[in-house]
Amino acid sequence: MTEEYAIDTHQLTRKFGQRETVRRINLKVPKREVYGFLGPNGAGKTTTIRMLLGLIRASSGNIRILGKDLNGNRMEILKDVGSLVESPSYYGHLSGYTNLKIVTLMHGMPESRINEVLAWVRLEQAAHRPVKSYSLGMKQRLGIAMALITNPKLLILDEPTNGLDPSGIQEIRELIMRLPRDFDITVLLSSHLLSEIEQVATYVGIINQGELIFQGPLQQLTERSKPYVWVETDRPREAAAALNGQGWDAEPDEAGGQLRTSVTYRKESAEMIRFLVQQHYDVYRVTEKKKTLEEIFLELTGQENSL
Amino acid sequence: MNMLLRAETMKTQWRVVILLILLDTLINALMGMEQLDSLKEFFPPSWMSLYIHSVNLHAMFFYPLYCGIIASLLCMYEHRDGGWKIALAFPGPRYHIFYAKYLVLIGILAVVQLVFMLGYLAAGKLAHAPGSIPWGTLAYTGFGGWLGILPLAALQLIVSIKVRNFGASLALAIGYVVPNIVFTGFHSTIGAWLPFTIPYYVMMPQEAIYAPRVEPYSLWAIVFFTGGLYLWLGQRFFERRDWL
């Protein structure tokens, strides 16, 4: 039976003391996709990822990776998984080349692969310098090289563009997007920035306060960005009530001195405005606004209130 | 395992290790030579008394301290920039990583012992120590001292994995090596339960007037029992640990 998911968790939970950092998560990462794992800082992303890699144990629930139960198959699974968790890991006193050599040794890979991987992340020039002299971006790229060198089927990247400059970010993005296509790799990519995910991911999971609050194709998320028409008026509450009386959808936004309606069809909005004017409401401005993904994300995570 | 050992030796900071070994050898050989001369009124000069002078500080202080320093050194770069995450991605039994580190540690400690002995022999030749070289004592105390440090090495490795800070684990090592002067005064059936005393019990020849009171059978029993126990604890600790 071929498994449809590269990662499949069931009711995965991790407690630290009394607190549940990760609460009954059912993560489904389809094969050969880039799965964006999104959530604010402290939502439980890194804890989940550490459990997937067997760095920490789950309090309850189970994890299947590449069709195998993590419990009891950790070694086989690790052979096929590359990872970069939080800040890049490296041995600062050794050169980038030696760092990669250590990884190839431990995974029984040929040394010849090192130069190839160094070229992917453009570190050939700096390969023989100690890593502690690298810039943050170079360390990050080395981290990705170390994750890729074992020829993984699943790549887990935790905040991989942290600390990179814009051109570095772009490079990493292009590399990530190439992976499923060119190398048959499934990528799990975590970030607290939606903009990061939306450009590379095809699937999205959103975690907040330890719970998975959304999971599905990115498309499904973008569909939520329905446009609204905002009408600035002198008495939004009364105006909205009047419109509701006529069977139109409208919601007042008292503080903004405006109301919001999902009626966007041209003919209908013309009629609506005419009605408002006839009822002697002052209409100052009419604008159409589309919710950005960012706003949807904030709405889902309930973070808008805390900003 | 072979691969892990090779990776481990690639990571080791050999320059520091070599410096430490040379320091131990030089200090103790020179001290032995100096005391051979300055204390000749009390201890008639001979290869044996030179050995007693040289081994005193080495067995009581340097050797157990080095065990701690080198254990921390082997873990320092793992703690510093997420090295454990690289090591733990090793697709094999996790305790192999623990044993690879342990083997490198006790390998280095064997070299420390060997180089110390060479230093002693060189010092004896230089000082024209009279009499014959006590080969039997050298063999027993050299190899025995190494065996005797194995329990401490396991314990030190656990501490170094647990304590992230190199300075803290170094301070800890110094902290229990210094009271060795007192602890080695106990009879070995009591003192040897403290693993850092064992090298002194084994390495100080009973010919010395200030030799510790040693009962060899119980001493070796304690060495093997505590050694096995600490290794087992270390393996268990390493496998069950949450790597945050």
CSV table of C-alpha atoms in Angstrom, one decimal, chain A residues 229 231 243 248-250 259 261 263 267-277:
chain,number,residue,atom,x,y,z
A,229,VAL,CA,-17.4,46.9,0.2
A,231,VAL,CA,-19.1,52.5,3.1
A,243,LEU,CA,-29.8,47.9,5.0
A,248,TRP,CA,-28.9,43.3,2.5
A,249,ASP,CA,-25.9,42.0,4.5
A,250,ALA,CA,-24.3,44.8,6.4
A,259,LEU,CA,-20.1,49.8,7.6
A,261,THR,CA,-21.1,44.6,3.3
A,263,VAL,CA,-22.6,42.9,-1.5
A,267,LYS,CA,-25.7,46.8,-9.9
A,268,GLU,CA,-26.5,45.8,-6.4
A,269,SER,CA,-24.1,48.2,-4.8
A,270,ALA,CA,-25.4,51.0,-6.9
A,271,GLU,CA,-28.9,50.2,-5.7
A,272,MET,CA,-27.7,50.0,-2.1
A,273,ILE,CA,-25.9,53.4,-2.2
A,274,ARG,CA,-29.0,55.0,-3.9
A,275,PHE,CA,-31.1,53.6,-1.0
A,276,LEU,CA,-28.7,55.1,1.6
A,277,VAL,CA,-28.7,58.5,-0.1
